[in-house]
Coordinates of C-alpha atoms in Angstrom, one line a residue:
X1110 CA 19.5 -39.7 10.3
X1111 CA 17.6 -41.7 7.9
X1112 CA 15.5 -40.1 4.4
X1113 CA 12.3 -40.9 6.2
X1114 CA 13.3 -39.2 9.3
X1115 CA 14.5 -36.4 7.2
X1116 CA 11.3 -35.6 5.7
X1117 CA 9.4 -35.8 8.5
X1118 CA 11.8 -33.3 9.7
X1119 CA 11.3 -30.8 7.0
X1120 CA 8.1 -31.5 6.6
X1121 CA 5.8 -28.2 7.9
X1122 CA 3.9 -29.7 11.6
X1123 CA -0.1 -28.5 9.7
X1124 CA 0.7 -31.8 6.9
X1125 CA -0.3 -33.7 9.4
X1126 CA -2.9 -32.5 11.6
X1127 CA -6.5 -33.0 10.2
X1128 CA -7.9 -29.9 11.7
X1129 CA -5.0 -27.7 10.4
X1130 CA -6.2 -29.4 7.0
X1131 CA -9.9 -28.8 6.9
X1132 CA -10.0 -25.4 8.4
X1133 CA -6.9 -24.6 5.1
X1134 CA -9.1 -26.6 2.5
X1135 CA -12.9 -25.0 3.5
X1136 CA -11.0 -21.5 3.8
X1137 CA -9.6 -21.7 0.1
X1138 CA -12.9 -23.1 -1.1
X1139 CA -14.8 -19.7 0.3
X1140 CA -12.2 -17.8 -0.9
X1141 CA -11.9 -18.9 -3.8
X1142 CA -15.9 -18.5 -4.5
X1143 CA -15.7 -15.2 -3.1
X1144 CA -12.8 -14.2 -5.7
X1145 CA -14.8 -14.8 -8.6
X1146 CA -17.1 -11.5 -8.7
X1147 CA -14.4 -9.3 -7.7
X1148 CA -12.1 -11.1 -10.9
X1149 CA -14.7 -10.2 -13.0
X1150 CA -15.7 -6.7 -11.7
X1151 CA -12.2 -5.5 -11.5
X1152 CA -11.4 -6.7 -15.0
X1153 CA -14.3 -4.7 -15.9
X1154 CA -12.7 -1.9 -14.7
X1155 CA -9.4 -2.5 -16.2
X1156 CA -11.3 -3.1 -19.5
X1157 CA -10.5 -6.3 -20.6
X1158 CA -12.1 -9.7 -21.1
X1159 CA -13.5 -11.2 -17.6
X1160 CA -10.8 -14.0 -18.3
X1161 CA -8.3 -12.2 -17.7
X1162 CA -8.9 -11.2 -14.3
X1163 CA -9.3 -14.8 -13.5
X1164 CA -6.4 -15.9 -15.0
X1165 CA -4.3 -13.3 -12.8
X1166 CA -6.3 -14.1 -9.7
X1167 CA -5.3 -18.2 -10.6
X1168 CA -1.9 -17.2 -11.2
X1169 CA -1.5 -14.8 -8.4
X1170 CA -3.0 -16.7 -5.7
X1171 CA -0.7 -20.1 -6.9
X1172 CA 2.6 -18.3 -7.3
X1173 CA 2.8 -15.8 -4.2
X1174 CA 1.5 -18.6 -1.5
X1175 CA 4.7 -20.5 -3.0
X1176 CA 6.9 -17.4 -2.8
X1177 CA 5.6 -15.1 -0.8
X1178 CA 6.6 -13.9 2.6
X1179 CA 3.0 -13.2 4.1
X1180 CA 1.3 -16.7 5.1
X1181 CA -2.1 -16.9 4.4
X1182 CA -2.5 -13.8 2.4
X1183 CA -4.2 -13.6 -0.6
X1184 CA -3.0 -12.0 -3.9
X1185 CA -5.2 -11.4 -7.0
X1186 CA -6.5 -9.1 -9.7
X1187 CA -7.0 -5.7 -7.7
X1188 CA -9.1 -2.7 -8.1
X1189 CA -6.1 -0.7 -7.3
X1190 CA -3.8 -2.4 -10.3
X1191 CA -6.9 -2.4 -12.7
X1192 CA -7.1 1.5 -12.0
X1193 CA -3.6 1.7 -12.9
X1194 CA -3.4 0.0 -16.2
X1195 CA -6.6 1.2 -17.0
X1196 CA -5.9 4.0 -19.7
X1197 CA -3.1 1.9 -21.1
X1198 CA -5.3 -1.0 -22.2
X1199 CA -7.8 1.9 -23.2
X1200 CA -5.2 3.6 -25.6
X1201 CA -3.0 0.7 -26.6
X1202 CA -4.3 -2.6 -26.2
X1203 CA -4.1 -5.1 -24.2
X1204 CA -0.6 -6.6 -25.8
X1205 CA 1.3 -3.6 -23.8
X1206 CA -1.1 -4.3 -20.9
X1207 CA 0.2 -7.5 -20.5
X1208 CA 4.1 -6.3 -21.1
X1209 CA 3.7 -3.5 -18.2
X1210 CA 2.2 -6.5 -15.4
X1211 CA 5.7 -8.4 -16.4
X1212 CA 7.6 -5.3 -16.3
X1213 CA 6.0 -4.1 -13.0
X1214 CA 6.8 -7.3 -11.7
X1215 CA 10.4 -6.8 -12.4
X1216 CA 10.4 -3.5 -10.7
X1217 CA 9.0 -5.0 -7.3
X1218 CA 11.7 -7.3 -7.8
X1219 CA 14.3 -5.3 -8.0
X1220 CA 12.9 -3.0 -5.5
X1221 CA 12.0 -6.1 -2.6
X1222 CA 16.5 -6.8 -3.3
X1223 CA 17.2 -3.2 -3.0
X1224 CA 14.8 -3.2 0.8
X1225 CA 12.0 -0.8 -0.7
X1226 CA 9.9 -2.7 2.3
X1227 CA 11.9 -0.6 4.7
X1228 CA 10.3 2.8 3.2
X1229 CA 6.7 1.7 4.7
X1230 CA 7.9 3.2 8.0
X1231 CA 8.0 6.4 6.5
X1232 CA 4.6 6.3 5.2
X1233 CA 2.6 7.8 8.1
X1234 CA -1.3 6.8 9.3
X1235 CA -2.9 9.9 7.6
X1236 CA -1.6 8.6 4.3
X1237 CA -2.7 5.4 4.7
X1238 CA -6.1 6.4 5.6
X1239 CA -6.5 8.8 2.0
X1240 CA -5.3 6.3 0.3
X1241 CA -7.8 3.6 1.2
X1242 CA -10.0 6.4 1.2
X1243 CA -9.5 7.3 -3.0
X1244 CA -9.0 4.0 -3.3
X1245 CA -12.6 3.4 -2.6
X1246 CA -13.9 6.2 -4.2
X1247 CA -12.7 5.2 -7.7
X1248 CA -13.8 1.7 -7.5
X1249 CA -16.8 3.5 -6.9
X1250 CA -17.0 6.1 -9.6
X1251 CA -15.7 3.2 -12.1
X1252 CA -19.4 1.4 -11.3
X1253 CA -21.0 4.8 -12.3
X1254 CA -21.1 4.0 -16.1
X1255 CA -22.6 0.7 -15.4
X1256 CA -25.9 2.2 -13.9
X1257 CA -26.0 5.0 -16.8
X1258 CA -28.4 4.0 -20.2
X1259 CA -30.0 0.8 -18.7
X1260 CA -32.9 -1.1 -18.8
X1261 CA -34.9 -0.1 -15.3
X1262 CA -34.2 -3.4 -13.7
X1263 CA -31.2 -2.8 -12.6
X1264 CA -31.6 -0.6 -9.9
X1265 CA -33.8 -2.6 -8.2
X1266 CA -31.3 -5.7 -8.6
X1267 CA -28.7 -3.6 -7.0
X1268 CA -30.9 -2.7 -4.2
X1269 CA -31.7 -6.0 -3.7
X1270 CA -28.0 -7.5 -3.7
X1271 CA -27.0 -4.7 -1.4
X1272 CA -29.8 -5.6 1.4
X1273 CA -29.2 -9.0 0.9
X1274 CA -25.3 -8.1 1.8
X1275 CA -26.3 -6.0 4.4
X1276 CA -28.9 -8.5 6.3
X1277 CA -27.6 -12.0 5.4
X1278 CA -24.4 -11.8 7.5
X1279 CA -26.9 -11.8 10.9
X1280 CA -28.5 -15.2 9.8
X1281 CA -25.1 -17.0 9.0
X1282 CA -21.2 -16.3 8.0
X1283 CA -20.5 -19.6 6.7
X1284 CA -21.3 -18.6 3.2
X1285 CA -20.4 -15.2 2.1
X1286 CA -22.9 -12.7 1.7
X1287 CA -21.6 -11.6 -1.7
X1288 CA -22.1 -15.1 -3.4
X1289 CA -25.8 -15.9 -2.3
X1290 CA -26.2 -12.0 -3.5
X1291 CA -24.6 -13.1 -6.6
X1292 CA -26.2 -16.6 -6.9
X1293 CA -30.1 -15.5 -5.9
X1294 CA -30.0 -12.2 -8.2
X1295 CA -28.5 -14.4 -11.0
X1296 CA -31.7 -17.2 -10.5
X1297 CA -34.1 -13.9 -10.1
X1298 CA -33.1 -12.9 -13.7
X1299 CA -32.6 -16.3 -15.3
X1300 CA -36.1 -17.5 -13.9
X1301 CA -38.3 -14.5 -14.2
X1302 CA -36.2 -13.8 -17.7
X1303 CA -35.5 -10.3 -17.1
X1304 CA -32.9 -9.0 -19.9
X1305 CA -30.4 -6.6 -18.3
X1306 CA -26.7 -6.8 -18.8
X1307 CA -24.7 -9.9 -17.6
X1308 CA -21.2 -10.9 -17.2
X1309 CA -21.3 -13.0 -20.6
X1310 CA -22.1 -9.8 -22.0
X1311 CA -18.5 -8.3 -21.6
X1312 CA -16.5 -11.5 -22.7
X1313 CA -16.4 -15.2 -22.8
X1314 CA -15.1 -16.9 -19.7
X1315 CA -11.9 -19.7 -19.6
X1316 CA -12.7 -22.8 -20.7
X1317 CA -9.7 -24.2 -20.0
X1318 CA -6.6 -23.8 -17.9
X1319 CA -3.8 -20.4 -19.0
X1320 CA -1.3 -21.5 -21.3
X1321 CA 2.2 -19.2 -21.2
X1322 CA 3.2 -17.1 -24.0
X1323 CA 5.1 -13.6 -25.2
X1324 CA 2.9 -10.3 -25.0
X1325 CA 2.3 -9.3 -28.6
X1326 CA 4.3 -6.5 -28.6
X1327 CA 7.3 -4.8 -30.5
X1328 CA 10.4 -5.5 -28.6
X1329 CA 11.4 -2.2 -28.9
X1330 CA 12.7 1.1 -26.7
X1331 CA 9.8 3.1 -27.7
X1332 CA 7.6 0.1 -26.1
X1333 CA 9.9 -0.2 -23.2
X1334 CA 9.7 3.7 -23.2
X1335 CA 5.5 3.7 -23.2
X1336 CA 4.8 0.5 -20.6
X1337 CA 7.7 1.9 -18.0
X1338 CA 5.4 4.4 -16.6
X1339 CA 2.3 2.6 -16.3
X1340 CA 4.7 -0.5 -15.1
X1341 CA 6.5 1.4 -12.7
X1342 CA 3.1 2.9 -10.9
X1343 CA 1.7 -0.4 -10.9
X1344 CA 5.0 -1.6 -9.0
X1345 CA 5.1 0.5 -6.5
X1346 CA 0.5 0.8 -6.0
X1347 CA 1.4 -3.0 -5.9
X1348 CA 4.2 -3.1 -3.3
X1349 CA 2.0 -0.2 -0.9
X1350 CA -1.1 -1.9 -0.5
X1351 CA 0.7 -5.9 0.0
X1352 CA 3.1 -5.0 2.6
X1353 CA -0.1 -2.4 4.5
X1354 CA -1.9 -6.2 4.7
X1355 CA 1.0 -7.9 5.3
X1356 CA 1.2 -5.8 8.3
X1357 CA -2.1 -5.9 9.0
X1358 CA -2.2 -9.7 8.8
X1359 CA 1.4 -9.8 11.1
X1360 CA -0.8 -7.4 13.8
X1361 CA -4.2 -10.0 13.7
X1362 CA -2.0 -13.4 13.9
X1363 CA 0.4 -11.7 16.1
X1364 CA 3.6 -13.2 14.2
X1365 CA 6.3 -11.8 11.6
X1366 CA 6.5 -12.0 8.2
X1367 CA 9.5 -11.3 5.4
X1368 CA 8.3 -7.8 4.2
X1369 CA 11.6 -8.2 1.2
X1370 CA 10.4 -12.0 0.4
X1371 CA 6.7 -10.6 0.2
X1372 CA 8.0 -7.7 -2.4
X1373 CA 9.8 -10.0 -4.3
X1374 CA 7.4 -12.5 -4.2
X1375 CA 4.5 -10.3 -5.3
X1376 CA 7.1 -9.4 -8.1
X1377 CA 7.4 -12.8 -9.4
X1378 CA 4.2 -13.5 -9.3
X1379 CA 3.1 -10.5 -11.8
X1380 CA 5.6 -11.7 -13.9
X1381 CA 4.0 -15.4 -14.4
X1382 CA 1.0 -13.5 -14.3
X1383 CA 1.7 -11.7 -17.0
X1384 CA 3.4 -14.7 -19.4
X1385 CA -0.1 -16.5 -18.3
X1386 CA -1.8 -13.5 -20.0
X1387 CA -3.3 -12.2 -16.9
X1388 CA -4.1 -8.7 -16.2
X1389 CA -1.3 -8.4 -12.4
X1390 CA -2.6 -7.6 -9.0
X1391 CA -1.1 -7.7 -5.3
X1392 CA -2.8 -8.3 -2.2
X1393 CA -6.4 -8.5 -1.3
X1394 CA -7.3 -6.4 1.9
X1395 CA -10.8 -8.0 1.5
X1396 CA -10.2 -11.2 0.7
X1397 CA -7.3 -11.7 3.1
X1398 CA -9.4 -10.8 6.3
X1399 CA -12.3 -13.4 4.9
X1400 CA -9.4 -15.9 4.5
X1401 CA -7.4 -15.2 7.8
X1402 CA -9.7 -13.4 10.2
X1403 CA -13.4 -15.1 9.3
X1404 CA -12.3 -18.5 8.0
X1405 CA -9.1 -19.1 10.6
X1406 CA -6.6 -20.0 8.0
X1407 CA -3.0 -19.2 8.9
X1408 CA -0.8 -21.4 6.4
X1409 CA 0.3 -20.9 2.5
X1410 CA -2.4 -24.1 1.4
X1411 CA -5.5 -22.0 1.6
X1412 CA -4.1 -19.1 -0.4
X1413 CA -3.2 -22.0 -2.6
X1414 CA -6.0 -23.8 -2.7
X1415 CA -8.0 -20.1 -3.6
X1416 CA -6.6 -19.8 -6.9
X1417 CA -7.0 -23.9 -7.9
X1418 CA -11.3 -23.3 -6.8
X1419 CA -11.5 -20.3 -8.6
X1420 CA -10.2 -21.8 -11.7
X1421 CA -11.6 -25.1 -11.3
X1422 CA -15.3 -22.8 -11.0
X1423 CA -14.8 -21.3 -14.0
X1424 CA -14.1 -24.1 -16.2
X1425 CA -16.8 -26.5 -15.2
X1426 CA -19.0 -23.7 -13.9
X1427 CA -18.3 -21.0 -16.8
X1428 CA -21.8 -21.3 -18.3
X1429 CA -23.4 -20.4 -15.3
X1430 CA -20.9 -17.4 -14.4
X1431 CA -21.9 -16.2 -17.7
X1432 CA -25.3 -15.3 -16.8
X1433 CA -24.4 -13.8 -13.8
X1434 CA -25.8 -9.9 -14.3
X1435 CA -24.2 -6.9 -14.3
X1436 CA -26.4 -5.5 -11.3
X1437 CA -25.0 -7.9 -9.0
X1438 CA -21.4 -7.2 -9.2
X1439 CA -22.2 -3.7 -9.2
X1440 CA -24.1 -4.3 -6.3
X1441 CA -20.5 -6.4 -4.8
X1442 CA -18.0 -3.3 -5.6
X1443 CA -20.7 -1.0 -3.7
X1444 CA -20.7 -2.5 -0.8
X1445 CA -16.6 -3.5 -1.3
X1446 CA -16.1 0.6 -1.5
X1447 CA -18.4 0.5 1.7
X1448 CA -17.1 -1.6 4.1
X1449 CA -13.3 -0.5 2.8
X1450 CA -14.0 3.7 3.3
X1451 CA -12.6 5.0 7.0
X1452 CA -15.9 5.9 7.9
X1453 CA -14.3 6.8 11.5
X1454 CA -11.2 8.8 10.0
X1455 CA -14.3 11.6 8.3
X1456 CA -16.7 11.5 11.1
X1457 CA -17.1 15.0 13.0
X1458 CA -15.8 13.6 16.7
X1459 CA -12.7 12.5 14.8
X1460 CA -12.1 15.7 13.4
X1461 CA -12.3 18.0 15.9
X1462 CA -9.9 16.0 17.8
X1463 CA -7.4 15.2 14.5
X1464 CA -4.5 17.8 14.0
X1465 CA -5.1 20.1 11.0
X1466 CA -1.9 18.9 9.5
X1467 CA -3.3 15.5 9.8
X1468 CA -6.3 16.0 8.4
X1469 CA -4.4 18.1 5.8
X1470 CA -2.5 14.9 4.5
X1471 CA -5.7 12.9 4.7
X1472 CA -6.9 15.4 2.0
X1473 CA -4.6 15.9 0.2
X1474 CA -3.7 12.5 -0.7
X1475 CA -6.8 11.7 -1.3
X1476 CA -7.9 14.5 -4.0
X1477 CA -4.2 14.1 -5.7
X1478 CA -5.3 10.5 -6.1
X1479 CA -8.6 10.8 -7.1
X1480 CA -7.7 13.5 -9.4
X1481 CA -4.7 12.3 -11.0
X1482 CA -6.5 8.4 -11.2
X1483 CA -2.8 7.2 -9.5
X1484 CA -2.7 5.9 -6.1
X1485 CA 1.2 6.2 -6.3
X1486 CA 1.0 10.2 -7.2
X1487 CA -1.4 10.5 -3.9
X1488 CA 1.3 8.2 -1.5
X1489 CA 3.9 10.2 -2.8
X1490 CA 2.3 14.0 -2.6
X1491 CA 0.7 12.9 1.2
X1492 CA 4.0 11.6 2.2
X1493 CA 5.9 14.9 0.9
X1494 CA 3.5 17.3 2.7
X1495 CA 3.3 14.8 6.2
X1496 CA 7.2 15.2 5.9
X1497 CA 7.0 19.2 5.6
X1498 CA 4.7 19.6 8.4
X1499 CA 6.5 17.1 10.7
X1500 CA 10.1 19.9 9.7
X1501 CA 8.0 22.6 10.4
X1502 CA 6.9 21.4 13.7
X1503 CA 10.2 20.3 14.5
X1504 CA 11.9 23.4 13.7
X1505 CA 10.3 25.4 16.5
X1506 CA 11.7 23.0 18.6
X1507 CA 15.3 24.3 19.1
X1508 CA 15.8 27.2 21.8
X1509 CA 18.3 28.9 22.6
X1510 CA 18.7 30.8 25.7
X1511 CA 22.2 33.4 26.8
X1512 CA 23.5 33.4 30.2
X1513 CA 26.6 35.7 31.1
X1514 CA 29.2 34.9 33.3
X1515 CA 29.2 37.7 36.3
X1516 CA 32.3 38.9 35.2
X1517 CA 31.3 39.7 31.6
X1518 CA 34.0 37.8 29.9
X1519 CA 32.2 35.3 29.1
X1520 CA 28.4 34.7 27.5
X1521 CA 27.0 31.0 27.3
X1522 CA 24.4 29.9 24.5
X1523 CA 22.6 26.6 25.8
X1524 CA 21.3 25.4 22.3
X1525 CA 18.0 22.5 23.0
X1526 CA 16.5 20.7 20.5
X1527 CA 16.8 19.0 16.8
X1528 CA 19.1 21.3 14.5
X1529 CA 18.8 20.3 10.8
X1530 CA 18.1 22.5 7.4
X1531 CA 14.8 24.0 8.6
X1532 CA 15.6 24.9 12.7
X1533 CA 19.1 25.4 12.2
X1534 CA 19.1 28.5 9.9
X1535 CA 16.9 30.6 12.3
X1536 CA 20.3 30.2 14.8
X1537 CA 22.2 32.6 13.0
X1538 CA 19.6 35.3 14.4
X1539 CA 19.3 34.6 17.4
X1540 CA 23.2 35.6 18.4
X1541 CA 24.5 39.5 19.7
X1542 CA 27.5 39.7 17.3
X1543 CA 28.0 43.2 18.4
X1544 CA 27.4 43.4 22.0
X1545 CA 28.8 39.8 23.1
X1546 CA 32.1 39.7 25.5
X1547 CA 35.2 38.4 23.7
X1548 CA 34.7 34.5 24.3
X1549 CA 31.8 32.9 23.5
X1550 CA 30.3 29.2 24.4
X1551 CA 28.1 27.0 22.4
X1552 CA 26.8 24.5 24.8
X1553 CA 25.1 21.7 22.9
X1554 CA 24.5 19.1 25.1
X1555 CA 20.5 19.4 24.6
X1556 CA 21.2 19.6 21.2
X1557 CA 21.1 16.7 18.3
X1558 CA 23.5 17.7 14.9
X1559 CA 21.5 16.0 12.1
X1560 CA 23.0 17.5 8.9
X1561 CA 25.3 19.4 7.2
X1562 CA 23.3 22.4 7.2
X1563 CA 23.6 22.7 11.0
X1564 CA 27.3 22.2 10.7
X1565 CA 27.2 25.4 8.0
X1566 CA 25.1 27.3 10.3
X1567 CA 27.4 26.5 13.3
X1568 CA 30.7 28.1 11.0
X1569 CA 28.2 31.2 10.0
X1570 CA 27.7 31.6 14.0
X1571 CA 32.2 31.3 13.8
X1572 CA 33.0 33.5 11.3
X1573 CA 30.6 36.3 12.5
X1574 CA 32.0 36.7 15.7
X1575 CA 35.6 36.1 14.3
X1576 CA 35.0 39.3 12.3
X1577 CA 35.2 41.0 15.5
X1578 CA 38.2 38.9 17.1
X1579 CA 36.3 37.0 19.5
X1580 CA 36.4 33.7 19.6
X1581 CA 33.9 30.8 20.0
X1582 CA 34.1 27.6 21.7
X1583 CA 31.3 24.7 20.5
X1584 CA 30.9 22.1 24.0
X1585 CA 28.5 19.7 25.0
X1586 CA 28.4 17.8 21.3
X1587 CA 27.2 13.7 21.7
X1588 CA 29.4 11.1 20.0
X1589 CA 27.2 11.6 16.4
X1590 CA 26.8 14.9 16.5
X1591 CA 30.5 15.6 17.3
X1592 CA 31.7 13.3 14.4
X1593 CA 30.0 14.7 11.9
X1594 CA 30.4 18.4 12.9
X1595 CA 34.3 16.9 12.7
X1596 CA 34.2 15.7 9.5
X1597 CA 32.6 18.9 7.9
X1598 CA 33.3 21.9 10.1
X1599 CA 35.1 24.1 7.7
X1600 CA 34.5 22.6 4.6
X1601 CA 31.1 24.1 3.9
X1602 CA 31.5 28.1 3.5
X1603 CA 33.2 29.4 0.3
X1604 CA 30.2 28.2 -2.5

């Protein structure tokens, strides 16, 4: 085959089809208008210089649609991240900011090789759901400050932006709701000259394109020592919410995506990210469905194409951006917390219906979250307590049931259910030591062995009748169950 015919081979079937093109190239544009705000708000949070949240939504959005897993997904500066390296940047400075993103980076990498992406299975509904549920609370409780000691104006501005959000989606989508917000509360100000605080007032914009560079920081162990924490939560927030969208995104195209490339890609690109001197992030629930869902876009060109527009905005557009105010990006995170809250998951009808351990780990991971200011601490602590219900429910699940031969040599125990550490140690009760004929019959063919606990129990069950010379005979065991009670049947009792 010749080079030519080789490339058109390779070459991905969208290059050449117009329509693939325009729908990629008009999807990037509005997405990369729409990043803008939430750059700049989300830097806010984080506490550092608007730029910088640009630079890591630029940097995010170029490197992951090259090594990413996810097509079409967009990765940026995050409110989740930006919560997370909050208090570092507020104690340290923004040097170990930027050496935590690179180090977090490196964790998702080494956790996308190691198949992290294969824990999400074990992360169940009610988790998710308090964890997109804190998550918008503390974007919203971070706007709080900005509406405390100022000028009177600005409520009314962030009225305004939210019922222009609200209403301007009925007379057209094609432009998104949160840029003419942005762009008519910005003329309102500038023209009428009303002074309240604007995006210029927290820090200059880029006027020019990232450069690379070291963080400036000690290369030392007590750095490594301070960032590892911060890094490590931010790994792991970061790796949570990109593989939820990636699934989301997987369920709305109805196709599959690499869930390991899409960990280690997000992990590379916090750590160019962070040599850019940009601030980290992962996926963008938000931004994703406006790029996939709204727009149509379903290749790696429009995520692309995202971070070059919202670069190429800020550098010939960075004068303007300046004067954006305050007001309207508040106004933006409001009505981001908004339309992100489960409204459904706290109604009353749901509720009623919804388990109590359910709702239990709803709650739960959503106060430890919002408490500790840690997404990770909340998957973690929701996680651990859906995992003790689900044993507790489970445990009740093994019966056991005595049938006597006729003769009254013989007694049967039919053992049903899942025997592990927390059903099989209520067996040893439920057995007449004393009053049971000489030969005795475990029949566990309803039965599933899961762990060595249940083997324990089993020689407990043994040894007690052996104490009174009768013997016991263990049937019905399936092919797992029987290898493992094989392997540790006896080598168990004595500790």
């Amino acid at each position: 085959m010749s080079p030519a015919r080789w490339s058109r081979a390779l070459r991905p079937a969208w290059l050449t089809d117009p329509k693939v093109w325009r729908t990629e190239v008009l999807a990037g544009l509005v997405v990369g208008l729409a990043l803008i705000p939430e750059a700049i708000a989300f830097s806010i949070i984080a506490g550092v210089d608007p730029a910088i949240g640009l630079f890591a939504s630029f940097t995010m959005a170029v490197t992951i649609a090259i090594f990413g897993g996810r097509r079409a997904m967009i990765s940026a500066a995050t409110g989740a991240v930006a919560l997370v390296i909050a208090p570092l940047n507020r104690e340290h400075g923004l040097g170990y900011l930027i050496a935590a993103v690179i180090l977090a980076g490196v964790f998702q990498v080494v956790l996308g090789l190691l198949g992290v992406a294969k824990l999400m299975r074990f992360i169940p509904r009610s988790v998710m759901v308090g964890f997109v549920n804190s998550l918008s609370i503390l974007v919203f409780m971070a706007q709080v400050p900005e509406l405390r000691d100022v000028p009177w104006a600005v409520y009314p501005l962030v009225a305004a932006g939210l019922l222009m959000m609200v209403f301007f989606p009925k007379i057209t989508k094609v432009v998104p709701a949160p840029l003419v917000s942005i762009a008519v509360l910005t003329a309102v100000t500038i023209a009428a000259g009303i002074a309240v605080p604007t995006v210029g007032d927290k820090g200059a914009l880029p006027s020019s394109l990232p450069v690379p560079g070291l963080p400036d920081v000690p290369f030392t162990t007590d750095t490594l020592v301070l960032v590892a924490p911060y890094a490590f939560a931010m790994a792991l927030v970061g790796l949570m919410e990109s593989l939820m969208t990636a699934k989301l995104v997987d369920d709305i195209t109805d196709t599959h995506s690499s869930k390991k490339r899409e960990s280690i890609g997000q992990g590379i690109a916090n750590i160019v990210t962070g040599f850019f001197g940009g601030m980290g992030g992962c996926a963008m629930i938000g931004q994703t469905m406006v790029n996939v869902k709204v727009s149509g876009a379903r290749t790696r060109l429009s995520t692309f194409l995202a971070g070059v527009f919202l670069m190429v905005l800020c550098i010939v557009f960075g004068p303007v951006v300046s004067d954006i105010p305050m007001a309207a990006l508040v106004a933006v995170m409001i009505m981001v917390c908004f339309a992100t809250f489960d409204w459904h998951s706290v109604a009353p009808k749901t509720l009623r219906r919804m388990p109590l351990g359910e709702i239990a780990v709803m709650v739960i991971t959503g106060v430890c979250v919002v408490v500790t200011h840690n997404l990770a601490v909340g998957v973690v602590a929701g996680s651990v307590t859906a995992m003790v219900i689900f044993a507790r429910r489970v445990a009740h699940h093994a019966d056991v049931t005595a049938v006597k031969d006729p003769d009254g040599t013989t007694v049967v125990y039919r053992v049903a259910g899942e025997l592990f550490f927390a059903s099989a140690n209520e067996l040893v009760g439920r057995f007449d030591y004393a009053g049971d004929p000489d030969r005795i019959v475990v029949d566990l063919s309803a039965a599933h062995v899961w762990d060595a606990s249940s083997v324990a129990v089993l020689d407990t069950v043994e040894a007690k009748y052996a104490q009174r010379g009768k013997t016991v005979e263990i049937t019905g065991l399936n092919a797992p169950s029987a290898d493992l009670h094989n392997r540790l049947t006896g080598e168990l009792a004595g500790h």
